[in-house]
PDB file of C-alpha atoms in Angstrom:
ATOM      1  CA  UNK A   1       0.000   0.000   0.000  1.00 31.00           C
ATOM      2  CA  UNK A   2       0.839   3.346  -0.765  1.00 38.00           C
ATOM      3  CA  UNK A   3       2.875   5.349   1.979  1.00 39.00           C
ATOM      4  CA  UNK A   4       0.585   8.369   1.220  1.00 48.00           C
ATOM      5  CA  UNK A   5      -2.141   6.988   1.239  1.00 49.00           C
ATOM      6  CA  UNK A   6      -4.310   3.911   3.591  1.00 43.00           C
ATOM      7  CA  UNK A   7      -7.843   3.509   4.194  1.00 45.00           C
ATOM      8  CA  UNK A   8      -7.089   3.936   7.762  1.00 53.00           C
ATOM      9  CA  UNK A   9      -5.125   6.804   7.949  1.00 69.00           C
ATOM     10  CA  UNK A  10      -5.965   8.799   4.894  1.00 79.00           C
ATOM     11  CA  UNK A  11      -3.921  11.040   2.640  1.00 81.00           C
ATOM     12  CA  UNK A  12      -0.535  12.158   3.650  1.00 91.00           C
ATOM     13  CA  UNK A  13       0.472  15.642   1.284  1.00 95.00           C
ATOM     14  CA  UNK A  14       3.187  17.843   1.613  1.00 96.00           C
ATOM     15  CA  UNK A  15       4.384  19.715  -0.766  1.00 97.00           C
ATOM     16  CA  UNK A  16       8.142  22.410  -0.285  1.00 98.00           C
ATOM     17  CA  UNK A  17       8.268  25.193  -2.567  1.00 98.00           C
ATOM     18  CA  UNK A  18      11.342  27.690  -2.666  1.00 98.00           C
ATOM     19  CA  UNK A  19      10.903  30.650  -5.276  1.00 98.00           C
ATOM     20  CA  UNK A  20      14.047  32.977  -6.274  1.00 97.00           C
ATOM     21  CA  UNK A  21      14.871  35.571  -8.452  1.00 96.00           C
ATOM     22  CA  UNK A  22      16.829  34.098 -11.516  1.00 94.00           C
ATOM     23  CA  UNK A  23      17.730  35.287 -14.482  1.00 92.00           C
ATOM     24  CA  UNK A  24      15.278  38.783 -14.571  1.00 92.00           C
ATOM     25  CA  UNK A  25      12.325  36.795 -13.397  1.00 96.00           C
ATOM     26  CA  UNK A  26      10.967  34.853  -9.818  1.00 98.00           C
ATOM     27  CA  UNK A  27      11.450  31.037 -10.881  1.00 97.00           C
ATOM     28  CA  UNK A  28      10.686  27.566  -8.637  1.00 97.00           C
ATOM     29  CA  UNK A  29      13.994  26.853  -7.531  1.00 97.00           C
ATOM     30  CA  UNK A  30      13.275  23.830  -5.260  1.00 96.00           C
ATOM     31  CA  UNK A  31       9.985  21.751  -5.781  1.00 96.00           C
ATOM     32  CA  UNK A  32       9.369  18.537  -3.294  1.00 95.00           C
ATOM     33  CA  UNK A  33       5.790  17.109  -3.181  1.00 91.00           C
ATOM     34  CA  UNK A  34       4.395  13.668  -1.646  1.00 93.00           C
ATOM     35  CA  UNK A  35       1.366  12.383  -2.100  1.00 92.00           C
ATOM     36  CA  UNK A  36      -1.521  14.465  -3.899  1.00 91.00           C
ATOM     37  CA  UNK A  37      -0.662  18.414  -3.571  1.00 93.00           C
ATOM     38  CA  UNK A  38       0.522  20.080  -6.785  1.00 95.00           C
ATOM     39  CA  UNK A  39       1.626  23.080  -8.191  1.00 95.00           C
ATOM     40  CA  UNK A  40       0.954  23.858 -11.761  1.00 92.00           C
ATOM     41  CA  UNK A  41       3.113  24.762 -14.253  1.00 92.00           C
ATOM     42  CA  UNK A  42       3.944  28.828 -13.054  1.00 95.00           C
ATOM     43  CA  UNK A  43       2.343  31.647 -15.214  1.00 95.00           C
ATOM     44  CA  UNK A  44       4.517  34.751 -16.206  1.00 96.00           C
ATOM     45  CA  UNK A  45       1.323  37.906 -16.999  1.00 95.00           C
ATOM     46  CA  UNK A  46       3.467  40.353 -15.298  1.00 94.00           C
ATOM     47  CA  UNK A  47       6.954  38.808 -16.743  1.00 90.00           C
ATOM     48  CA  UNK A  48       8.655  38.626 -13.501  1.00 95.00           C
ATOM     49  CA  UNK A  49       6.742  37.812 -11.149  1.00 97.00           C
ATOM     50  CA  UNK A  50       5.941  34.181 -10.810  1.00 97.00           C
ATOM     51  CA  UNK A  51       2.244  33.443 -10.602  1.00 97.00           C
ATOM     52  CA  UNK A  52       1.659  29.945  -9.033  1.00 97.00           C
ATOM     53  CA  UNK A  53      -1.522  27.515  -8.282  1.00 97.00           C
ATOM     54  CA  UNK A  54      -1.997  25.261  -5.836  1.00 96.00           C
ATOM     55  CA  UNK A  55      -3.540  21.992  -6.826  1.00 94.00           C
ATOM     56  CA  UNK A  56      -4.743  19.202  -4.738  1.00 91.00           C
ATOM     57  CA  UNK A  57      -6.290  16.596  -6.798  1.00 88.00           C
ATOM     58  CA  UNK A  58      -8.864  14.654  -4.340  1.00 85.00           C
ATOM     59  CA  UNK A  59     -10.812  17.743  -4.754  1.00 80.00           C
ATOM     60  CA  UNK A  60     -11.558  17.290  -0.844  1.00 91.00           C
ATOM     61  CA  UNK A  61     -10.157  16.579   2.240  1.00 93.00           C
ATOM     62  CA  UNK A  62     -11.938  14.093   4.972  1.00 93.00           C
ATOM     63  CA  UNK A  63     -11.202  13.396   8.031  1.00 93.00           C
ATOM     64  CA  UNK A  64      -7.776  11.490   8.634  1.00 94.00           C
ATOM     65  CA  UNK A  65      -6.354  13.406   5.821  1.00 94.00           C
ATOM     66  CA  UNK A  66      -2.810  15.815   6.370  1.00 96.00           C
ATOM     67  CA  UNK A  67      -2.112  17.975   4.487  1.00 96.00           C
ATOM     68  CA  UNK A  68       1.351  20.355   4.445  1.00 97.00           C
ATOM     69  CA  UNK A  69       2.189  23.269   2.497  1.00 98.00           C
ATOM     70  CA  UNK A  70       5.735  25.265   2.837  1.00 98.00           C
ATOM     71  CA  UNK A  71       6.237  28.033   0.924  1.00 98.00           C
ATOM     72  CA  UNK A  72       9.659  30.493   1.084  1.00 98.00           C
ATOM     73  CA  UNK A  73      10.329  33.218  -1.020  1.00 98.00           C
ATOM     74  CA  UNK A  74      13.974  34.804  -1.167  1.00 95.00           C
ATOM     75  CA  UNK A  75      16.741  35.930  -2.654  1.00 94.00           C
ATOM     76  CA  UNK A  76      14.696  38.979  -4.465  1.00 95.00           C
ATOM     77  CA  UNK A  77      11.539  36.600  -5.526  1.00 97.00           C
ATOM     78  CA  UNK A  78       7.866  37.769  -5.674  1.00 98.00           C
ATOM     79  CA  UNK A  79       5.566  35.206  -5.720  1.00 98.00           C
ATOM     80  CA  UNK A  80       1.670  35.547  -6.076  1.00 98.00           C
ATOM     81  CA  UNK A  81       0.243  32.463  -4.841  1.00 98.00           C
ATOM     82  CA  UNK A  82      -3.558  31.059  -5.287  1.00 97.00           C
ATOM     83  CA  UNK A  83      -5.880  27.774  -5.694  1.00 96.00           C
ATOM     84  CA  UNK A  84      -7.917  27.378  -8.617  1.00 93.00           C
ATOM     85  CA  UNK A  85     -10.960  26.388  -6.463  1.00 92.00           C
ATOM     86  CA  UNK A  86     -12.817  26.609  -3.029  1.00 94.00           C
ATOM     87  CA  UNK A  87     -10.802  23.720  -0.528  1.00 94.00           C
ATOM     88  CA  UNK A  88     -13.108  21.421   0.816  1.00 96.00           C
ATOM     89  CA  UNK A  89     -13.596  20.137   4.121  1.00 96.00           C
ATOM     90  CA  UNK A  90     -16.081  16.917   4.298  1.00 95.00           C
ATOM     91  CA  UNK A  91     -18.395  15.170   7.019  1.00 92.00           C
ATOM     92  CA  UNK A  92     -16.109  13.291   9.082  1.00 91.00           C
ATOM     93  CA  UNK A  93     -16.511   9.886  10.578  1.00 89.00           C
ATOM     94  CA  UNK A  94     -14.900  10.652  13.578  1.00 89.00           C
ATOM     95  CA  UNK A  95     -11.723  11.454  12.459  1.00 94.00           C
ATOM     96  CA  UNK A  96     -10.058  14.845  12.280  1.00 95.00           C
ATOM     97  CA  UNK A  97      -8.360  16.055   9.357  1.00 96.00           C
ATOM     98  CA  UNK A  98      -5.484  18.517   9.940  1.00 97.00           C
ATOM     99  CA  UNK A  99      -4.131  21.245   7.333  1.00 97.00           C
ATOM    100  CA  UNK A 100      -0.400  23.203   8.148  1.00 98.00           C
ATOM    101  CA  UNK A 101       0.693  26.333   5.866  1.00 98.00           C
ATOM    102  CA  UNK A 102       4.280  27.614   6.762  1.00 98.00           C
ATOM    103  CA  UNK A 103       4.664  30.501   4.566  1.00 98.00           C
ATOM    104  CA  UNK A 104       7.996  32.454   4.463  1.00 98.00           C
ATOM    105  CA  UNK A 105       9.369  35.243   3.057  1.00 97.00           C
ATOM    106  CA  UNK A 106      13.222  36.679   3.315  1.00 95.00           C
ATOM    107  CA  UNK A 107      13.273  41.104   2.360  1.00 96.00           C
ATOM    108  CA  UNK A 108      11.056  39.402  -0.568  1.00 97.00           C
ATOM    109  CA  UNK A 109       7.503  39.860  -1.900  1.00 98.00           C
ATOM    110  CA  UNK A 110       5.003  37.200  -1.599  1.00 98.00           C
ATOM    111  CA  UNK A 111       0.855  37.184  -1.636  1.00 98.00           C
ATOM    112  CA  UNK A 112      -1.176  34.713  -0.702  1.00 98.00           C
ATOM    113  CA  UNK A 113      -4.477  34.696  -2.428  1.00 98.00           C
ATOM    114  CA  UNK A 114      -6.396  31.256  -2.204  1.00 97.00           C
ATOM    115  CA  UNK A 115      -9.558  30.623  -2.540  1.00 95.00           C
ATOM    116  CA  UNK A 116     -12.246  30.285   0.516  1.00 96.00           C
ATOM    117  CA  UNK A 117     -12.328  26.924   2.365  1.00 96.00           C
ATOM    118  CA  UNK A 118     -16.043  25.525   2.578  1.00 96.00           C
ATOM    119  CA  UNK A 119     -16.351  23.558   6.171  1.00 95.00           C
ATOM    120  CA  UNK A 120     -19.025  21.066   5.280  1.00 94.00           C
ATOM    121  CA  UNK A 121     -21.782  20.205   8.131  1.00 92.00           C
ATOM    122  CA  UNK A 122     -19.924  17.705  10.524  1.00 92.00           C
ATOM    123  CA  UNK A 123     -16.546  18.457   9.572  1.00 94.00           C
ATOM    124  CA  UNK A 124     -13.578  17.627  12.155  1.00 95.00           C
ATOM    125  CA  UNK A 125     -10.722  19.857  11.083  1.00 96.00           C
ATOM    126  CA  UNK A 126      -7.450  21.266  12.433  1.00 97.00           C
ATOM    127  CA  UNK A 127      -5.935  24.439  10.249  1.00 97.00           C
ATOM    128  CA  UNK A 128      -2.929  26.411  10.600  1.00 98.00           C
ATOM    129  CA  UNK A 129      -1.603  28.921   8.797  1.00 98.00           C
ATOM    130  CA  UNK A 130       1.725  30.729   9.293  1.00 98.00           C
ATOM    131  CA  UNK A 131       3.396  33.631   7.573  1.00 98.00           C
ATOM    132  CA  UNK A 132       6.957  34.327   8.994  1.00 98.00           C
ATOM    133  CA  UNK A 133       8.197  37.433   7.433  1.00 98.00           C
ATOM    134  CA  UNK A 134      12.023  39.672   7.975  1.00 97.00           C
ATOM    135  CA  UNK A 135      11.227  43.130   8.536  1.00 93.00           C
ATOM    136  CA  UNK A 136      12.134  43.761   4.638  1.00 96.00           C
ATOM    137  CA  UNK A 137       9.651  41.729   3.176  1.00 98.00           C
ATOM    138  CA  UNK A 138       6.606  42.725   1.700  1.00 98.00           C
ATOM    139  CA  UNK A 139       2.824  40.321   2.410  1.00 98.00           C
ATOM    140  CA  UNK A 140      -0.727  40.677   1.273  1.00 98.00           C
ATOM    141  CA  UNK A 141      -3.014  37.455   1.883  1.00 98.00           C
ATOM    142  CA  UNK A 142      -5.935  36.140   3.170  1.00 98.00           C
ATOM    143  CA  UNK A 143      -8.030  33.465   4.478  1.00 97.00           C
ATOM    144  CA  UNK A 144     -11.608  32.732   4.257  1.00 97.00           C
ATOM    145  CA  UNK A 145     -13.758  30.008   5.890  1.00 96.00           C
ATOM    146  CA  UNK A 146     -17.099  29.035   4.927  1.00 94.00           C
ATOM    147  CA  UNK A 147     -19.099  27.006   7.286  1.00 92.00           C
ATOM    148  CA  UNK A 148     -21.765  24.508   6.134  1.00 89.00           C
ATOM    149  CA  UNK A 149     -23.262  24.762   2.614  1.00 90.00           C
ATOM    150  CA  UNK A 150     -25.933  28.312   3.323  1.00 82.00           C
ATOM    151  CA  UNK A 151     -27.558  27.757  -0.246  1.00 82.00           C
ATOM    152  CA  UNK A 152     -28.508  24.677   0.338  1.00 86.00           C
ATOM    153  CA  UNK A 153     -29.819  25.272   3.694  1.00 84.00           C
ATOM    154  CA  UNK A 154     -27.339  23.354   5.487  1.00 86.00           C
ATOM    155  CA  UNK A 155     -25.585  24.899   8.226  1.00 84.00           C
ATOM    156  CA  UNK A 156     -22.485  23.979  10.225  1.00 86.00           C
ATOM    157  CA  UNK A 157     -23.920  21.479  13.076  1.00 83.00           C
ATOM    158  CA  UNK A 158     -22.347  19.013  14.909  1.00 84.00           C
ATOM    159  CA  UNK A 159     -18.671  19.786  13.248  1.00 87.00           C
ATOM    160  CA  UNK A 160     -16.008  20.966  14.938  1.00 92.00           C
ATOM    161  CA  UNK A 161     -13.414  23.226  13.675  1.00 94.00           C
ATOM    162  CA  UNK A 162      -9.729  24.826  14.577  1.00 95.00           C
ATOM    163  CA  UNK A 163      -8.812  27.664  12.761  1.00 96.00           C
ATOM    164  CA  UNK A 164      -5.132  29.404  13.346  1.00 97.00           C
ATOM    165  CA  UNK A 165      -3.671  32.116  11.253  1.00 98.00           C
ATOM    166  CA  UNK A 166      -0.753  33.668  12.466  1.00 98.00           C
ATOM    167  CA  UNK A 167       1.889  36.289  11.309  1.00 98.00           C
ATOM    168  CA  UNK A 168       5.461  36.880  12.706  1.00 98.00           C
ATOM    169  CA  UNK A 169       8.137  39.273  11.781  1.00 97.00           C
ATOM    170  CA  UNK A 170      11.560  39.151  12.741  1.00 96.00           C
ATOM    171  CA  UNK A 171      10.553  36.384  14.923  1.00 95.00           C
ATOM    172  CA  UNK A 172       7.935  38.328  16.952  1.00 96.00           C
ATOM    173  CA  UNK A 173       4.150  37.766  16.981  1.00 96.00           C
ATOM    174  CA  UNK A 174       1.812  40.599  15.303  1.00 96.00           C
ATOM    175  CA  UNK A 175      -0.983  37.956  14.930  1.00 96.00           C
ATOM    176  CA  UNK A 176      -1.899  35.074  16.786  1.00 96.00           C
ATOM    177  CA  UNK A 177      -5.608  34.192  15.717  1.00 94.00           C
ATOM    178  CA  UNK A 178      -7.703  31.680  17.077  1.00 94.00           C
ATOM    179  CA  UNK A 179     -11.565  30.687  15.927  1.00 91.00           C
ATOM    180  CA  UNK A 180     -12.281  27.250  17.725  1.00 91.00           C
ATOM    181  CA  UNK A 181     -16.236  26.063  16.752  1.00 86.00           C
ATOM    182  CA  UNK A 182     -17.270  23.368  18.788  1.00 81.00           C
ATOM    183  CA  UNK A 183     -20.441  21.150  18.297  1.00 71.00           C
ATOM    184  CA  UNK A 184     -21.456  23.264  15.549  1.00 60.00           C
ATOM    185  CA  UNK A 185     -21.837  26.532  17.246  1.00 64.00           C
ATOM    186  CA  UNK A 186     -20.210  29.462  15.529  1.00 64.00           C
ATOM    187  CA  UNK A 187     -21.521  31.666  18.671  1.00 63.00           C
ATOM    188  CA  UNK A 188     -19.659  35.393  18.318  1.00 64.00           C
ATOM    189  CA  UNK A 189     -20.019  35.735  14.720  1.00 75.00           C
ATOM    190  CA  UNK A 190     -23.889  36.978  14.749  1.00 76.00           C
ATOM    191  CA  UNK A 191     -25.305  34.258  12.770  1.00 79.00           C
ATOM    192  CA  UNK A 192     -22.929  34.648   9.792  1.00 85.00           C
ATOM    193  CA  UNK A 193     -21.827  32.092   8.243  1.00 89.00           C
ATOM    194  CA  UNK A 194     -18.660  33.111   6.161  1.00 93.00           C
ATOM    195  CA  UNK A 195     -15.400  35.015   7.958  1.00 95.00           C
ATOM    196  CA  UNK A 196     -12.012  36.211   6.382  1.00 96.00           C
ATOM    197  CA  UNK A 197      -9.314  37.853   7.705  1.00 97.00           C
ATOM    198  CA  UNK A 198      -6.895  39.676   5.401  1.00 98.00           C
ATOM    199  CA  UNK A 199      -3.462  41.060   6.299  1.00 98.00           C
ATOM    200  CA  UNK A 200      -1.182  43.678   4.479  1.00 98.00           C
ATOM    201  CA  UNK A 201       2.179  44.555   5.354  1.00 98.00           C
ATOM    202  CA  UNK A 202       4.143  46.925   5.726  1.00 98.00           C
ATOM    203  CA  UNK A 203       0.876  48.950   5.977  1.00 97.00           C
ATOM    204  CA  UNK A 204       0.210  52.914   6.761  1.00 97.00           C
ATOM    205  CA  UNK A 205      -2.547  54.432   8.223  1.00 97.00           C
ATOM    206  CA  UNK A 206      -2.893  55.824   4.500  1.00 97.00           C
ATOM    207  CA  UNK A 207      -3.483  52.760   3.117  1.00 97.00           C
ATOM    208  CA  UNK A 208      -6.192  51.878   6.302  1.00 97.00           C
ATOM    209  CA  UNK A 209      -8.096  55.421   5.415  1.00 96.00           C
ATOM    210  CA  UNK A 210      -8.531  54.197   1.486  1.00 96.00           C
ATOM    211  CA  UNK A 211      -9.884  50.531   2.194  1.00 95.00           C
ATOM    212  CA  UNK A 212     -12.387  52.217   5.365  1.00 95.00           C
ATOM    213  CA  UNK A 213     -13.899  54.034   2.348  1.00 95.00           C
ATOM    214  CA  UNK A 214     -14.877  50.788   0.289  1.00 94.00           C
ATOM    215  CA  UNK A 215     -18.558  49.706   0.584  1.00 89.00           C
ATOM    216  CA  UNK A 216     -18.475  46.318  -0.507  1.00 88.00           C
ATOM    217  CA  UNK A 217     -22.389  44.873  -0.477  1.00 89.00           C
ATOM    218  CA  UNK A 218     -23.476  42.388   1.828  1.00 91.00           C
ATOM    219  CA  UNK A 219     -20.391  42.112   4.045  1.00 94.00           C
ATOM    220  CA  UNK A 220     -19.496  43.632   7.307  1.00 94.00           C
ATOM    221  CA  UNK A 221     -15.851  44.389   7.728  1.00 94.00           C
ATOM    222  CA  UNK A 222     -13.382  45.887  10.426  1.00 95.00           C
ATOM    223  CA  UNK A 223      -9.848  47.406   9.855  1.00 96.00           C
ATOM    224  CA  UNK A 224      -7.345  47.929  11.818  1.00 96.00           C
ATOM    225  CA  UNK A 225      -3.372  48.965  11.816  1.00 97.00           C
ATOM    226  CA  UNK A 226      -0.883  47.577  14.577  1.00 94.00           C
ATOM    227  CA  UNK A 227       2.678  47.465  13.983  1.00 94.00           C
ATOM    228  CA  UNK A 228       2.466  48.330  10.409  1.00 96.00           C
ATOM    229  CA  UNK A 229       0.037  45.191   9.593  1.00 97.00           C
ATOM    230  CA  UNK A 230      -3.074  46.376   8.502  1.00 98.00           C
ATOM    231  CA  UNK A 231      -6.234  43.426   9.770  1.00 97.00           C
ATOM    232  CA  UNK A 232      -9.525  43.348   7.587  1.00 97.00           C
ATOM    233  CA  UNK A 233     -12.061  41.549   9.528  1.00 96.00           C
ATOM    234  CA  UNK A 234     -15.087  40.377   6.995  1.00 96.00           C
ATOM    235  CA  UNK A 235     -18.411  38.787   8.062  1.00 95.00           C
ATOM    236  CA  UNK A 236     -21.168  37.750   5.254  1.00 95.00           C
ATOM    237  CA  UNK A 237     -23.684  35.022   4.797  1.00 91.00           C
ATOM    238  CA  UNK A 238     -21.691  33.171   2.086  1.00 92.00           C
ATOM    239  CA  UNK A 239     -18.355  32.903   1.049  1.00 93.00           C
ATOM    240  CA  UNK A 240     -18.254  34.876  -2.173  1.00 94.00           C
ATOM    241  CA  UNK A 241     -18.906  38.361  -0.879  1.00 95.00           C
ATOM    242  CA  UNK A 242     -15.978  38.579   1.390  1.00 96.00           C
ATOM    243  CA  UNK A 243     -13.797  37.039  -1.690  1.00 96.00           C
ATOM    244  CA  UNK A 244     -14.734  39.779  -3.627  1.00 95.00           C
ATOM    245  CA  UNK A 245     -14.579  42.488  -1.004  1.00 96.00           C
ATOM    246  CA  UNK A 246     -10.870  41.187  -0.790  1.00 97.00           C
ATOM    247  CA  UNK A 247     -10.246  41.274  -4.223  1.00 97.00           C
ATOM    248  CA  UNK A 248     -11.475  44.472  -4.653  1.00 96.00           C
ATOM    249  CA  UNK A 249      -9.091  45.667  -1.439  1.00 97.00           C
ATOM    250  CA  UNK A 250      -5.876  43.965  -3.260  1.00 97.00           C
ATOM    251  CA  UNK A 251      -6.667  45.721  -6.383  1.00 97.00           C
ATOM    252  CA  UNK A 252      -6.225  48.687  -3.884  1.00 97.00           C
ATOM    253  CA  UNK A 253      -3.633  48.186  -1.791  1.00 97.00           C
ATOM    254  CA  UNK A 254      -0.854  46.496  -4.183  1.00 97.00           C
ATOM    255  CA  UNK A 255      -0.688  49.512  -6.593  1.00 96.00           C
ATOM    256  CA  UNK A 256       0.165  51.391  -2.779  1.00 96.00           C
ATOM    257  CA  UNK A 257       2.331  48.866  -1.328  1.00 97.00           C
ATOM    258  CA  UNK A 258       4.397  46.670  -4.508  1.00 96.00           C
ATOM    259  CA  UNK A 259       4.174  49.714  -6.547  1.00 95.00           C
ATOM    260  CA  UNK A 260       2.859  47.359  -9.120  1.00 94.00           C
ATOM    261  CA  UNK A 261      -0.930  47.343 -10.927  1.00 93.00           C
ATOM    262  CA  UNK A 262      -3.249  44.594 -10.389  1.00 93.00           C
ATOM    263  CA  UNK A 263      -3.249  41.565 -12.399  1.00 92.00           C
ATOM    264  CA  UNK A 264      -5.489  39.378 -11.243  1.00 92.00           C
ATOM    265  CA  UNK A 265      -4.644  35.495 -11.811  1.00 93.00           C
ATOM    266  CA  UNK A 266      -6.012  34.261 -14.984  1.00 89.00           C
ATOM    267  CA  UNK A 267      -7.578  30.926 -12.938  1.00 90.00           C
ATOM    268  CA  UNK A 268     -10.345  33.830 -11.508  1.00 90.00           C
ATOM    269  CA  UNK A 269     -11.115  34.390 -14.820  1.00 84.00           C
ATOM    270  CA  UNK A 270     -12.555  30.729 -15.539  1.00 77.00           C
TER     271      UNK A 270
END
């Protein structure tokens, strides 16, 4: 039998990339995977900049499944970084399945854009998310979670989910974030069922006035600026209005802080 892979244990991913600047343009300089997570062939729309997509094949993740992602960026890279679809979290049968993200990046540029993660009702799940930056590096990401399946009436019952997301600079904490939903009660998030969190930095209080004066529809959000990392807190009913309130606050911000206009992946576009 497969090491990645048993009936009792489930899937066992990882996947190591390591982007660098070579030859004018960010390139994939060290590429490691085990089991089923991916990365596509890289995309080139802004010629230097290396445009990558995260694939894991399954097309879900259920309970006894592990999953590990480590990303680092140096040596003058800028990677943009996104999935071409929503992750998805199934019913477990009593199992837990557990996701780790270690993203790093060295005085380099790297954004982490994927898209939302759909908790499905009676989903066991562990997530972590880290983003270790030097004080000379530049971040913009996200993360949104969706829980249960709103449109088709189906809420998040019975599940139980652990949701970290933390950033670090120069080895010091700037976010530690912690959303634990237990028995299927998302109490605290006033009946919503969708919640992102996106991070920019090195932010100014600049930047913070422009995104306060976006309206998005159908989402209530919350910024804030600490230690030059500007927090947007998004509530909605569904997943899809706090993607696009994002998206429409990196089409903002990366003009302001990477000095570079928005091109948007060309996997959004399909």
């Amino acid at each position: 039998m497969s090491l990645e892979h048993s009936s009792a244990q489930g899937w066992r991913a990882q996947l190591q990339l390591s982007f660098a600047r070579r030859a004018g343009r960010t390139r994939i300089v060290e590429r490691q995977h085990r089991g089923p997570l991916l990365v596509q062939r890289p995309f080139y729309p802004e010629d230097d900049v290396c445009h990558a997509y995260i694939v894991h094949p399954p097309g879900g993740v259920v309970g006894g499944d592990e999953l590990t992602l480590n990303v680092d960026v140096r040596e003058g890279g800028h990677a943009l970084i996104t999935t071409p679809a929503a992750a998805k979290f199934y019913r477990s049968d009593g199992r837990t399945a557990r996701q780790q993200q270690f993203l790093r990046s060295h005085d380099t540029t790297l954004e982490w854009l994927p898209q939302e993660s759909i908790f499905y009702p009676e989903a066991k799940v562990r997530s972590t998310t880290r983003i270790e930056l030097s004080a000379g590096a530049k971040f913009i990401g996200w993360e949104i979670a969706c829980l249960g399946l709103p449109a088709r009436k189906q809420p998040f019952i019975a599940g139980e989910l652990h949701l970290h997301l933390e950033l670090w600079v120069d080895g010091a904490p700037l976010l530690i974030d912690r959303l634990r939903i237990a028995e299927g009660n998302p109490w605290g998030l006033g009946g919503h069922q969708a919640i992102g969190t996106m991070i920019a930095y090195p932010a100014t209080r600049a930047m913070v006035d422009t995104i306060r004066e976006l309206t998005p529809t159908g989402v209530e959000t919350g910024v804030t600026l600490v230690d030059k990392t500007l927090i947007c807190r998004a509530l909605a009913a569904q997943g899809e209005p706090i993607k696009q309130a994002f998206i429409e606050r990196w089409q903002t911000l990366r003009p302001q802080l990477l000095h570079r206009p928005t091109t948007p992946p060309r996997i959004w576009a399909t």
